[in-house]
Short mmCIF file of C-alpha atoms and ligand atoms in Angstrom, two decimals:
data_model
loop_
_atom_site.label_atom_id
_atom_site.label_comp_id
_atom_site.label_asym_id
_atom_site.label_seq_id
_atom_site.Cartn_x
_atom_site.Cartn_y
_atom_site.Cartn_z
CA MET A 1 48.89 24.19 65.59
CA LYS A 2 51.06 25.81 62.28
CA ARG A 3 50.69 21.97 61.36
CA ASN A 4 47.13 21.68 62.06
CA ASN A 5 46.06 25.11 59.94
CA LYS A 6 48.11 23.94 56.86
CA LEU A 7 46.32 20.75 57.50
CA SER A 8 43.29 22.75 56.89
CA PHE A 9 44.28 24.81 54.38
CA LEU A 10 44.88 21.82 52.54
CA PHE A 11 41.59 19.30 53.88
CA PHE A 12 39.31 23.01 51.98
CA LEU A 13 41.83 22.52 49.28
CA ILE A 14 40.68 18.84 48.60
CA VAL A 15 36.83 19.79 49.28
CA VAL A 16 36.98 23.17 46.79
CA VAL A 17 38.36 20.68 43.91
CA ALA A 18 36.38 17.92 44.35
CA VAL A 19 32.52 20.33 44.63
CA PHE A 20 34.05 22.53 42.00
CA THR A 21 35.24 18.92 39.87
CA THR A 22 32.18 17.12 40.77
CA PHE A 23 29.64 20.37 39.66
CA ALA A 24 32.16 19.86 36.05
CA ILE A 25 31.15 16.03 35.83
CA ILE A 26 27.24 16.54 36.47
CA SER A 27 26.48 19.66 33.90
CA ALA A 28 29.11 18.53 31.34
CA GLU A 29 26.86 14.94 31.59
CA ALA A 30 23.50 16.53 31.56
CA ARG A 31 24.05 18.49 28.80
CA LYS A 32 25.51 15.17 26.84
CA HIS A 33 22.77 13.62 28.41
CA HIS A 34 19.92 16.46 28.75
CA TYR A 35 16.66 14.60 28.67
CA LYS A 36 17.99 10.69 29.11
CA LYS A 37 16.42 9.56 32.02
CA SER A 38 20.56 8.33 33.51
CA LYS A 39 19.07 6.67 36.35
CA PRO A 40 18.55 9.33 38.21
CA GLU A 41 18.50 7.54 41.94
CA LYS A 42 22.41 7.12 41.49
CA HIS A 43 22.99 10.62 41.58
CA HIS A 44 20.90 10.90 44.94
CA LYS A 45 23.36 8.59 46.70
CA GLY A 46 25.64 11.62 47.65
CA LYS A 47 24.90 13.72 50.56
CA GLY A 48 24.19 17.49 49.93
CA GLY A 49 27.45 17.72 48.56
CA LYS A 50 28.94 17.92 52.00
CA HIS A 51 31.94 15.10 50.96
CA TYR A 52 34.42 13.18 53.93
CA ILE A 53 37.71 12.33 53.58
CA ALA A 54 38.76 9.56 55.90
CA PRO A 55 41.13 10.87 57.76
CA GLY A 56 44.57 9.91 56.70
CA SER A 57 43.57 9.61 53.17
CA ALA A 58 45.34 12.45 50.72
CA THR A 59 43.31 11.14 47.54
CA ILE A 60 41.10 13.68 46.00
CA PRO A 61 37.51 11.31 46.89
CA ALA A 62 35.69 10.50 43.85
CA PRO A 63 33.05 12.50 43.10
CA ALA A 64 30.18 12.65 44.38
CA PRO A 65 26.78 14.36 42.21
CA SER A 66 24.96 16.02 44.32
CA PRO A 67 23.26 18.65 44.85
CA LEU A 68 21.09 16.95 41.98
CA PRO A 69 20.68 19.67 39.07
CA HIS A 70 17.03 19.99 37.67
CA TYR A 71 17.24 17.70 34.26
CA GLY A 72 16.22 14.59 33.50
CA PRO A 73 12.79 14.41 32.76
CA TYR A 74 10.05 12.91 35.72
CA PRO A 75 9.24 13.68 38.26
CA THR A 76 10.96 17.20 38.54
CA GLY A 77 11.93 17.80 35.21
CA SER A 78 11.85 18.42 31.70
CA THR A 79 9.65 15.82 29.71
CA ILE A 80 11.11 16.66 26.23
CA PHE A 81 12.73 13.61 25.05
CA ASP A 82 14.74 15.62 21.81
CA ILE A 83 16.31 12.58 19.52
CA LEU A 84 19.74 15.31 18.83
CA SER A 85 19.67 14.30 23.02
CA PHE A 86 20.30 10.48 21.79
CA GLY A 87 22.74 11.18 19.77
CA ALA A 88 21.09 12.47 15.82
CA LYS A 89 23.25 13.99 13.82
CA GLY A 90 19.92 15.41 11.37
CA ASP A 91 22.71 16.20 8.42
CA GLY A 92 19.66 13.67 6.31
CA VAL A 93 22.55 11.50 5.87
CA SER A 94 24.15 10.14 8.93
CA ASP A 95 21.47 7.38 9.65
CA ASP A 96 19.83 8.71 12.98
CA SER A 97 17.27 5.80 13.22
CA GLU A 98 19.06 4.06 16.68
CA ALA A 99 17.95 7.69 18.08
CA LEU A 100 15.31 8.13 17.36
CA LEU A 101 14.43 4.19 18.88
CA ALA A 102 16.68 5.75 21.89
CA ALA A 103 14.44 8.25 22.30
CA TRP A 104 11.39 6.44 21.99
CA LYS A 105 12.07 3.99 24.27
CA ALA A 106 13.37 6.21 27.36
CA ALA A 107 10.22 8.82 26.36
CA CYS A 108 7.35 5.42 26.12
CA LYS A 109 8.22 5.31 30.23
CA VAL A 110 7.54 8.71 30.56
CA PRO A 111 3.47 9.92 31.22
CA GLY A 112 2.69 12.86 29.14
CA ALA A 113 6.48 12.95 27.76
CA THR A 114 6.92 14.47 23.60
CA VAL A 115 10.15 13.33 21.89
CA GLU A 116 11.03 15.66 19.85
CA ILE A 117 12.80 16.09 15.90
CA PRO A 118 13.66 19.67 16.00
CA ALA A 119 13.21 22.53 13.32
CA GLU A 120 15.63 22.64 10.78
CA PHE A 121 17.17 19.45 11.53
CA LYS A 122 16.97 16.60 8.40
CA PHE A 123 16.97 12.72 10.20
CA LEU A 124 17.11 9.87 7.52
CA ILE A 125 15.74 7.48 9.14
CA LYS A 126 15.37 3.31 8.37
CA PRO A 127 12.56 1.05 8.41
CA ILE A 128 11.76 0.82 11.81
CA THR A 129 8.85 0.23 14.61
CA LEU A 130 8.03 2.26 17.90
CA GLN A 131 6.39 0.88 20.47
CA GLY A 132 3.80 0.62 22.32
CA PRO A 133 2.93 0.32 25.00
CA CYS A 134 3.60 3.55 26.47
CA MET A 135 2.77 5.92 29.09
CA PRO A 136 -0.62 7.60 28.26
CA HIS A 137 -0.12 11.32 26.24
CA LEU A 138 2.98 10.62 24.66
CA VAL A 139 3.76 13.43 21.60
CA LEU A 140 5.94 12.72 18.44
CA GLN A 141 6.43 16.60 18.23
CA ILE A 142 8.01 16.59 13.98
CA ASP A 143 9.22 19.98 13.69
CA GLY A 144 12.29 19.06 10.92
CA THR A 145 12.26 16.27 8.95
CA LEU A 146 12.31 12.35 8.66
CA LEU A 147 13.52 11.92 5.40
CA ALA A 148 13.55 8.06 4.74
CA PRO A 149 16.39 6.19 2.09
CA PRO A 150 15.50 7.46 -0.97
CA GLU A 151 17.09 3.86 -2.47
CA VAL A 152 15.51 1.01 -3.07
CA GLY A 153 18.32 -1.28 -2.46
CA ALA A 154 18.26 0.33 0.85
CA TRP A 155 15.50 -1.38 2.45
CA PRO A 156 15.94 -5.00 3.98
CA LYS A 157 13.33 -6.62 2.02
CA SER A 158 11.57 -8.59 5.73
CA SER A 159 10.73 -4.70 5.84
CA LEU A 160 8.61 -3.39 3.05
CA PHE A 161 5.58 -3.16 4.84
CA GLN A 162 6.41 0.16 6.47
CA TRP A 163 8.63 3.19 6.95
CA LEU A 164 7.24 4.27 10.35
CA ASN A 165 5.80 1.13 11.92
CA PHE A 166 3.56 2.59 14.69
CA LYS A 167 2.36 -0.77 17.53
CA TRP A 168 0.15 -0.82 19.97
CA ILE A 169 -0.33 3.13 21.53
CA HIS A 170 -2.35 4.83 22.84
CA ASN A 171 -3.30 8.02 23.15
CA PHE A 172 -0.18 9.79 21.60
CA THR A 173 -0.78 13.08 19.22
CA ILE A 174 2.26 13.45 16.14
CA GLN A 175 2.34 17.03 15.57
CA GLY A 176 3.83 19.16 14.90
CA THR A 177 5.66 21.95 11.97
CA GLY A 178 7.26 19.50 10.14
CA THR A 179 7.53 17.10 7.69
CA VAL A 180 7.79 13.11 7.33
CA ASP A 181 9.47 12.12 3.71
CA GLY A 182 9.43 9.14 1.54
CA GLN A 183 11.39 9.91 -1.11
CA GLY A 184 9.63 7.55 -2.32
CA SER A 185 10.64 8.82 -6.33
CA ASN A 186 12.41 5.74 -7.24
CA TRP A 187 9.98 3.20 -5.86
CA TRP A 188 7.84 4.46 -8.47
CA GLY A 189 9.03 4.08 -11.44
CA PRO A 190 8.89 4.80 -14.89
CA TYR A 191 5.43 6.35 -15.83
CA ASN A 192 3.30 6.02 -18.76
CA ALA A 193 0.99 8.97 -19.27
CA ALA A 194 -0.38 7.72 -22.25
CA TYR A 195 -1.77 4.54 -20.90
CA TYR A 196 -1.95 6.32 -17.45
CA VAL A 197 0.20 3.47 -16.15
CA GLN A 198 3.26 2.70 -14.67
CA LYS A 199 5.35 -0.12 -16.09
CA ARG A 200 6.71 -2.70 -13.96
CA SER A 201 10.24 -2.73 -13.39
CA LYS A 202 12.49 -5.90 -12.07
CA HIS A 203 14.00 -3.48 -9.63
CA ILE A 204 11.53 -2.52 -7.92
CA PRO A 205 10.07 -5.49 -5.00
CA GLY A 206 6.01 -6.11 -5.95
CA MET A 207 5.61 -4.88 -1.81
CA LYS A 208 6.46 -1.18 -1.39
CA PRO A 209 5.69 0.34 1.88
CA THR A 210 3.65 2.28 3.56
CA ALA A 211 5.43 5.26 5.14
CA LEU A 212 3.73 6.06 8.64
CA ARG A 213 1.61 3.07 9.34
CA PHE A 214 -0.51 2.68 13.14
CA TYR A 215 -0.84 -0.68 13.96
CA ALA A 216 -3.80 -1.90 16.70
CA SER A 217 -3.71 1.44 18.57
CA THR A 218 -6.35 3.49 20.12
CA ASN A 219 -6.87 7.22 20.84
CA VAL A 220 -4.03 8.13 18.20
CA THR A 221 -4.18 12.26 16.62
CA VAL A 222 -1.67 13.24 13.84
CA ARG A 223 -1.89 16.43 12.91
CA ASP A 224 -0.79 19.56 11.23
CA ILE A 225 2.62 17.87 9.36
CA GLU A 226 3.23 16.99 5.91
CA ILE A 227 3.68 13.37 4.50
CA VAL A 228 5.04 13.69 1.44
CA ASN A 229 6.15 11.36 -2.18
CA SER A 230 6.10 7.52 -0.32
CA PRO A 231 7.10 5.15 -1.44
CA GLN A 232 3.12 3.71 -1.73
CA CYS A 233 0.16 4.84 1.26
CA HIS A 234 0.86 7.77 3.47
CA LEU A 235 -0.67 7.28 6.22
CA LYS A 236 -2.48 4.34 7.24
CA PHE A 237 -4.56 2.36 9.84
CA ASP A 238 -5.49 -0.57 10.75
CA ASN A 239 -6.56 -2.58 13.55
CA SER A 240 -7.41 0.72 15.45
CA GLY A 241 -9.51 3.06 16.95
CA GLY A 242 -10.67 6.63 17.87
CA ILE A 243 -8.44 8.04 15.52
CA LYS A 244 -8.59 11.78 14.51
CA VAL A 245 -6.10 13.40 11.57
CA ASN A 246 -6.35 17.23 11.71
CA ASN A 247 -4.83 19.83 9.52
CA ILE A 248 -2.18 17.55 7.67
CA THR A 249 -1.03 18.10 3.83
CA ILE A 250 -0.23 14.52 1.83
CA ILE A 251 1.52 15.42 -1.34
CA SER A 252 2.73 13.18 -3.70
CA PRO A 253 2.83 13.69 -7.52
CA GLU A 254 -0.61 12.39 -9.87
CA SER A 255 1.92 10.12 -11.20
CA SER A 256 3.05 8.09 -8.41
CA PRO A 257 1.11 4.85 -8.59
CA ASN A 258 -1.29 3.58 -5.33
CA THR A 259 0.43 6.17 -3.16
CA ASP A 260 -3.37 6.72 -1.03
CA GLY A 261 -3.22 9.73 0.91
CA ILE A 262 -4.76 7.88 4.31
CA HIS A 263 -5.98 4.74 4.60
CA LEU A 264 -8.52 3.00 7.35
CA GLN A 265 -8.52 -0.76 7.42
CA ASN A 266 -10.33 -2.51 10.23
CA THR A 267 -10.28 1.05 12.11
CA ARG A 268 -13.33 2.33 14.19
CA ASP A 269 -14.23 5.57 15.42
CA VAL A 270 -12.39 7.84 12.89
CA GLU A 271 -12.46 11.29 12.07
CA ILE A 272 -10.55 12.84 9.94
CA GLN A 273 -11.17 16.76 9.38
CA HIS A 274 -9.21 19.84 7.91
CA SER A 275 -6.70 18.51 5.35
CA ASN A 276 -5.53 18.91 1.65
CA ILE A 277 -4.76 15.82 -0.10
CA ALA A 278 -3.20 15.49 -3.46
CA CYS A 279 -1.36 11.98 -4.86
CA GLY A 280 -1.63 9.69 -7.15
CA ASP A 281 -3.85 7.37 -6.09
CA ASP A 282 -7.35 7.51 -3.27
CA CYS A 283 -7.56 10.23 -0.89
CA VAL A 284 -9.22 8.94 1.81
CA SER A 285 -9.88 5.20 1.23
CA ILE A 286 -11.53 3.07 3.32
CA GLN A 287 -11.09 -0.50 3.28
CA THR A 288 -13.04 -3.28 5.56
CA GLY A 289 -13.75 -3.54 9.28
CA CYS A 290 -14.17 0.05 8.99
CA SER A 291 -17.36 1.60 11.21
CA ASN A 292 -18.09 5.26 12.70
CA VAL A 293 -16.26 7.09 9.93
CA HIS A 294 -16.26 10.51 9.52
CA VAL A 295 -14.70 11.98 6.94
CA HIS A 296 -14.86 16.57 6.57
CA HIS A 297 -13.56 19.55 5.28
CA ILE A 298 -10.75 17.47 2.95
CA ASN A 299 -9.59 19.12 -0.16
CA CYS A 300 -8.41 16.73 -2.86
CA GLY A 301 -6.70 16.40 -5.84
CA PRO A 302 -5.49 15.14 -8.25
CA GLY A 303 -5.93 11.25 -7.34
CA HIS A 304 -8.44 9.02 -7.36
CA GLY A 305 -10.60 10.93 -4.91
CA ILE A 306 -12.72 9.59 -1.88
CA SER A 307 -13.17 5.97 -1.69
CA LEU A 308 -14.88 3.27 -0.30
CA GLY A 309 -13.08 -0.48 -1.45
CA GLY A 310 -12.50 -2.29 -3.45
CA LEU A 311 -14.20 -5.01 -1.46
CA GLY A 312 -14.51 -8.33 -1.48
CA LYS A 313 -11.35 -8.89 -3.57
CA ASP A 314 -11.09 -12.94 -3.93
CA LYS A 315 -14.46 -14.12 -2.52
CA SER A 316 -13.55 -12.47 1.05
CA VAL A 317 -15.53 -10.84 3.72
CA ALA A 318 -15.88 -6.35 3.33
CA CYS A 319 -17.66 -4.79 5.79
CA VAL A 320 -17.99 -1.30 6.39
CA SER A 321 -21.05 0.48 7.65
CA ASP A 322 -21.65 4.50 9.25
CA VAL A 323 -20.02 6.54 7.17
CA ILE A 324 -20.19 10.11 6.85
CA ILE A 325 -18.62 12.15 4.06
CA GLU A 326 -18.99 15.46 3.96
CA GLU A 327 -17.47 19.48 3.31
CA ILE A 328 -15.39 17.46 -0.20
CA SER A 329 -13.71 19.63 -2.32
CA LEU A 330 -12.28 17.41 -5.44
CA GLN A 331 -10.39 19.22 -8.27
CA ASN A 332 -9.11 17.24 -11.36
CA THR A 333 -9.60 13.61 -9.75
CA LEU A 334 -10.66 10.10 -11.40
CA ALA A 335 -13.16 9.98 -8.76
CA GLY A 336 -15.17 12.01 -6.69
CA VAL A 337 -16.80 9.88 -4.47
CA ARG A 338 -17.48 6.11 -4.80
CA ILE A 339 -17.94 2.73 -3.43
CA LYS A 340 -16.49 -0.02 -5.27
CA THR A 341 -16.35 -3.92 -4.97
CA TRP A 342 -15.39 -7.26 -6.26
CA GLN A 343 -17.86 -9.25 -7.79
CA GLY A 344 -18.06 -12.77 -5.44
CA GLY A 345 -17.17 -10.72 -2.57
CA ILE A 346 -19.60 -11.36 0.39
CA GLY A 347 -20.24 -8.83 4.01
CA SER A 348 -22.25 -5.72 3.32
CA VAL A 349 -21.86 -1.66 2.61
CA LYS A 350 -24.16 0.00 5.33
CA ASN A 351 -24.83 3.58 5.98
CA VAL A 352 -22.80 5.91 4.28
CA THR A 353 -23.72 9.06 3.63
CA PHE A 354 -21.49 11.42 0.97
CA SER A 355 -23.13 14.89 1.61
CA SER A 356 -21.94 18.90 0.62
CA ILE A 357 -19.19 17.04 -2.74
CA GLN A 358 -17.77 20.11 -4.67
CA VAL A 359 -15.99 19.12 -7.46
CA SER A 360 -14.50 20.93 -10.03
CA ASN A 361 -13.03 18.26 -13.33
CA VAL A 362 -13.97 15.77 -11.57
CA LYS A 363 -14.09 12.62 -14.68
CA TYR A 364 -17.13 11.12 -12.71
CA PRO A 365 -18.00 12.78 -9.43
CA VAL A 366 -20.50 9.73 -8.21
CA ILE A 367 -19.47 5.73 -8.49
CA ILE A 368 -21.55 3.48 -6.85
CA ASP A 369 -19.10 -0.41 -9.21
CA GLN A 370 -19.33 -3.67 -8.30
CA PHE A 371 -17.63 -4.61 -11.37
CA TYR A 372 -14.56 -3.67 -9.61
CA CYS A 373 -11.55 -5.42 -11.38
CA ASP A 374 -8.15 -4.47 -12.35
CA LYS A 375 -7.95 -6.14 -15.41
CA LYS A 376 -9.18 -6.61 -18.57
CA PHE A 377 -11.53 -8.96 -17.96
CA CYS A 378 -12.78 -10.20 -14.51
CA ARG A 379 -15.75 -12.97 -14.32
CA ASN A 380 -18.95 -12.16 -13.90
CA GLN A 381 -20.57 -14.16 -10.94
CA THR A 382 -23.46 -14.30 -8.21
CA GLU A 383 -22.09 -12.82 -4.92
CA ALA A 384 -21.44 -9.32 -3.79
CA VAL A 385 -21.73 -7.37 -1.12
CA ALA A 386 -24.71 -5.87 -0.55
CA ILE A 387 -24.16 -2.05 -0.95
CA SER A 388 -27.69 -0.75 0.94
CA GLY A 389 -29.01 3.14 3.11
CA ILE A 390 -26.49 5.17 0.62
CA LYS A 391 -27.36 9.10 0.75
CA PHE A 392 -25.59 11.08 -1.83
CA ASP A 393 -27.15 14.77 -0.87
CA ARG A 394 -25.39 18.07 -3.18
CA ILE A 395 -23.12 16.86 -5.55
CA ILE A 396 -22.56 20.17 -7.54
CA GLY A 397 -19.60 21.01 -9.63
CA SER A 398 -18.79 20.02 -13.12
CA TYR A 399 -17.90 16.84 -14.09
CA SER A 400 -15.64 15.80 -17.23
CA ALA A 401 -16.41 12.38 -18.18
CA GLN A 402 -19.49 10.97 -16.14
CA PRO A 403 -22.62 12.68 -14.31
CA ILE A 404 -23.58 9.50 -12.20
CA HIS A 405 -22.19 5.98 -12.38
CA ILE A 406 -24.16 3.05 -10.50
CA ALA A 407 -23.54 -0.15 -11.58
CA CYS A 408 -25.16 -2.46 -9.02
CA SER A 409 -24.33 -6.66 -9.27
CA ASN A 410 -26.59 -8.30 -11.43
CA ASP A 411 -27.75 -10.12 -8.58
CA VAL A 412 -27.74 -8.45 -5.50
CA PRO A 413 -29.12 -4.87 -6.13
CA CYS A 414 -28.56 -1.40 -4.02
CA THR A 415 -30.98 -0.69 -2.98
CA ASP A 416 -31.65 2.01 -0.08
CA VAL A 417 -30.24 4.33 -2.42
CA ASP A 418 -30.97 8.09 -2.75
CA LEU A 419 -29.77 10.88 -4.79
CA VAL A 420 -30.89 13.75 -3.79
CA ASP A 421 -29.86 18.24 -4.97
CA ILE A 422 -27.30 17.09 -7.62
CA GLN A 423 -26.82 19.23 -10.11
CA LEU A 424 -23.39 18.29 -12.96
CA LYS A 425 -22.48 20.08 -15.80
CA PRO A 426 -19.96 19.09 -18.46
CA SER A 427 -17.05 20.58 -17.71
CA PHE A 428 -16.13 22.64 -20.33
CA GLY A 429 -15.95 22.03 -23.19
CA TYR A 430 -17.09 18.55 -22.78
CA GLN A 431 -18.73 16.34 -25.57
CA GLY A 432 -18.79 12.41 -23.87
CA SER A 433 -21.71 11.17 -22.56
CA ARG A 434 -24.32 13.30 -20.26
CA GLN A 435 -25.96 10.30 -18.61
CA ALA A 436 -26.42 9.33 -15.71
CA LEU A 437 -26.06 5.88 -14.97
CA CYS A 438 -27.81 3.31 -13.13
CA TRP A 439 -27.97 -0.61 -13.12
CA ASN A 440 -29.76 -2.92 -11.30
CA SER A 441 -30.30 -0.11 -7.91
CA TYR A 442 -32.98 1.19 -6.11
CA GLY A 443 -33.89 4.04 -4.36
CA LYS A 444 -35.34 8.06 -5.09
CA SER A 445 -34.16 10.26 -5.48
CA GLN A 446 -35.32 14.44 -5.11
CA GLY A 447 -34.43 17.95 -7.38
CA PRO A 448 -32.70 19.59 -8.31
CA LEU A 449 -31.32 17.23 -10.36
CA VAL A 450 -28.88 18.58 -13.28
CA PRO A 451 -28.63 16.30 -15.50
CA SER A 452 -32.17 15.99 -15.19
CA SER A 453 -31.91 12.55 -16.32
CA ILE A 454 -30.71 10.97 -12.88
CA ASP A 455 -34.90 11.70 -11.85
CA TYR A 456 -35.13 8.53 -13.42
CA CYS A 457 -31.65 7.07 -13.22
CA LEU A 458 -33.43 5.06 -9.62
CA ILE A 459 -35.49 1.98 -9.28
CA ARG A 460 -38.26 2.48 -7.23
CA GLU A 461 -37.67 0.29 -4.37
CA SER A 462 -40.11 -2.70 -3.84
CA GLY A 463 -40.65 -4.47 -0.28
CA SER A 464 -39.15 -8.76 -1.93
CA VAL A 465 -36.51 -6.23 -3.80
CA LYS A 466 -34.87 -5.30 -0.01
CA ARG A 467 -35.38 -8.95 1.35
CA THR A 468 -33.22 -10.21 -1.94
CA ALA A 469 -30.61 -8.10 -1.14
CA LYS A 470 -30.91 -8.14 2.36
CA SER A 471 -30.01 -12.40 2.79
CA HIS A 472 -27.06 -11.34 0.82
CA GLU A 473 -26.08 -9.13 4.47
CA HIS A 474 -24.66 -12.38 5.97
CA ALA A 475 -21.44 -12.53 7.01
CA CYS A 476 -21.09 -9.19 9.40
C1 NAG B 1 -6.12 6.51 27.77
O1 NAG B 1 -7.11 8.34 27.91
C2 NAG B 1 -7.75 8.37 28.41
C3 NAG B 1 -8.40 9.76 28.83
O2 NAG B 1 -7.62 10.92 29.86
C4 NAG B 1 -8.15 7.63 29.37
O3 NAG B 1 -8.72 7.40 30.17
C5 NAG B 1 -7.26 6.59 29.50
O4 NAG B 1 -7.49 5.63 31.01
C6 NAG B 1 -6.06 6.12 28.60
N1 NAG B 1 -5.79 5.03 28.70
C7 NAG B 1 -4.27 4.43 29.10
C8 NAG B 1 -4.20 2.77 28.04
O5 NAG B 1 -3.90 4.69 29.03
C1 NAG B 2 -2.21 23.50 10.71
O1 NAG B 2 -0.70 23.59 10.54
C2 NAG B 2 0.43 24.45 9.90
C3 NAG B 2 1.14 23.72 10.12
O2 NAG B 2 1.66 23.12 11.09
C4 NAG B 2 0.05 25.40 11.52
O3 NAG B 2 0.60 26.17 11.03
C5 NAG B 2 -1.55 25.20 11.52
O4 NAG B 2 -1.28 27.00 12.66
C6 NAG B 2 -2.15 25.08 12.09
N1 NAG B 2 -4.08 25.47 11.96
C7 NAG B 2 -4.78 24.69 12.88
C8 NAG B 2 -6.04 25.48 12.96
O5 NAG B 2 -4.55 24.73 13.96
C1 NAG B 3 -9.89 6.70 24.39
O1 NAG B 3 -10.07 7.52 25.40
C2 NAG B 3 -11.46 7.17 25.95
C3 NAG B 3 -11.67 9.11 25.74
O2 NAG B 3 -10.43 9.64 26.73
C4 NAG B 3 -11.29 6.37 26.99
O3 NAG B 3 -12.18 7.00 27.59
C5 NAG B 3 -10.57 5.68 27.10
O4 NAG B 3 -9.81 4.37 28.16
C6 NAG B 3 -9.76 5.89 25.83
N1 NAG B 3 -9.33 4.13 25.36
C7 NAG B 3 -8.08 3.98 24.89
C8 NAG B 3 -7.34 2.03 24.94
O5 NAG B 3 -6.86 4.54 25.54
C1 NAG B 4 -25.33 6.38 10.64
O1 NAG B 4 -24.54 6.45 10.82
C2 NAG B 4 -24.08 7.26 11.37
C3 NAG B 4 -22.31 7.84 11.37
O2 NAG B 4 -21.77 7.48 12.15
C4 NAG B 4 -25.07 7.25 12.75
O3 NAG B 4 -24.51 8.34 13.59
C5 NAG B 4 -26.47 7.28 12.41
O4 NAG B 4 -26.85 6.54 13.87
C6 NAG B 4 -25.83 5.34 11.62
N1 NAG B 4 -28.02 5.27 11.55
C7 NAG B 4 -28.15 3.96 11.59
C8 NAG B 4 -29.24 4.10 11.25
O5 NAG B 4 -27.40 2.76 11.67
C1 NAG B 5 -21.66 -8.75 -16.53
O1 NAG B 5 -22.91 -8.20 -16.25
C2 NAG B 5 -22.99 -6.96 -17.13
C3 NAG B 5 -24.13 -6.46 -16.52
O2 NAG B 5 -24.74 -7.35 -16.68
C4 NAG B 5 -22.40 -7.70 -19.04
O3 NAG B 5 -23.01 -6.32 -19.11
C5 NAG B 5 -21.19 -7.66 -18.55
O4 NAG B 5 -21.23 -8.36 -20.44
C6 NAG B 5 -21.00 -9.02 -18.47
N1 NAG B 5 -20.07 -8.99 -18.34
C7 NAG B 5 -19.08 -10.61 -18.68
C8 NAG B 5 -17.84 -10.91 -18.51
O5 NAG B 5 -20.58 -11.51 -18.78
#
């Protein structure tokens, strides 16, 4: 009897110690891996916290962890995958790429998961690909800062195309109050303000990375975040569709070359709205293969304005259609709204409306340039990307070089061009040309028109001109 009591007490003690140890280990693990999907099935093997001890065995049993604490993402637990829980340091110096990749991989398997980049931390991330397909409604919540490697030499030669590459993802959102910082100043090279050009440097590769790139992705939303100082383009979508960009800020210095704000290529069904963009190149650049694009309520400047093209370089096929650019405010930009094509290209630009465009000290508020050339001299060629159905409606404000510049190909005229309610005054102190220029461009104008030369800028359309233009619209 007495011996029995002693044994029971010993047994009780062992059980207490076992349960306590188990609990301590589980909670430590839970804290460590907070959100890591660490094979929860393993933990289910325990039987309600009762530890079976083989008779005569004096050893403390291996902890059989159970009951399950409520962590783990699915189905009952958190769906938040904090990069800090995956080993990120967040000090802006340590390489946190692996942590981001691990958090992404874990979240990718869980519907409605969020990868969290917490506020007040800076994460240095090397060029990486965040790849899908993932479960739907994945969110990348950027509240802190993502930093690209600042030294040009730190970028592998094979990874110069982009920094953060999002590939094959659908139903995905990037949001948050944080910043994506491309730390690109070493890529920009010395800037020669007098010539408005960058001096070439042999230490800087010809190809420079885009900060955020989406490739072959659909139903993607990017909102609220700030993207700054990309080595080159800030936000690019290619071979994608169903894109929404809302309430973002893009900033890089005016002296940074080729730093487009948002760049679209082979991408359809796009809405870009309520954003502020200041950079060294186009605020929004729409390239070949884009259709059904709606850009509105954008503040742009400094920069080169909102641009379709350059299209048709090296005799390539270019097709852009169904674009609406409206409610845009531009300050101190090179162009306001423009379409630029290279000579010798083929294809077409069709059905584009620019409306409610407010310009302030913009060099060329309205441009169609079918002689686009980035060298001193480009040979005149007979083929051209055909341009038709272009409406400029309510373009108002001040210019500093030329109010209207519509220069269409000698052989392929622009047709169905509308100039409606254009009111452009020279900027304060301006002395240059006040004439609207139109070359081989057919369409109609409707007042009010300032300067009044806009009224006889376009040529009235005839059936034969339309047929000529139509015959060049092949290939799309
Ligand atoms: C994306 O979400 C939509 C709407 O919730 C759904 O219909 C569609 O199947 C989802 N697509 C993918 C690839 O998850
Ligand atoms: C726009 O983004 C900023 C910065 O992230 C945020 O504070 C603000 O609430 C957002 N506005 C809207 C209307 O979503
Ligand atoms: C995109 O979203 C739309 C509407 O929610 C949905 O119908 C469509 O299936 C989605 N596409 C993909 C590829 O997820
Ligand atoms: C022109 O483009 C707009 C915007 O995408 C579209 O709603 C409209 O149907 C298009 N018009 C024609 C004639 O294709
Ligand atoms: C090309 O054509 C334009 C328009 O006719 C003309 O002004 C220009 O001088 C030509 N350029 C060359 C190099 O022939």
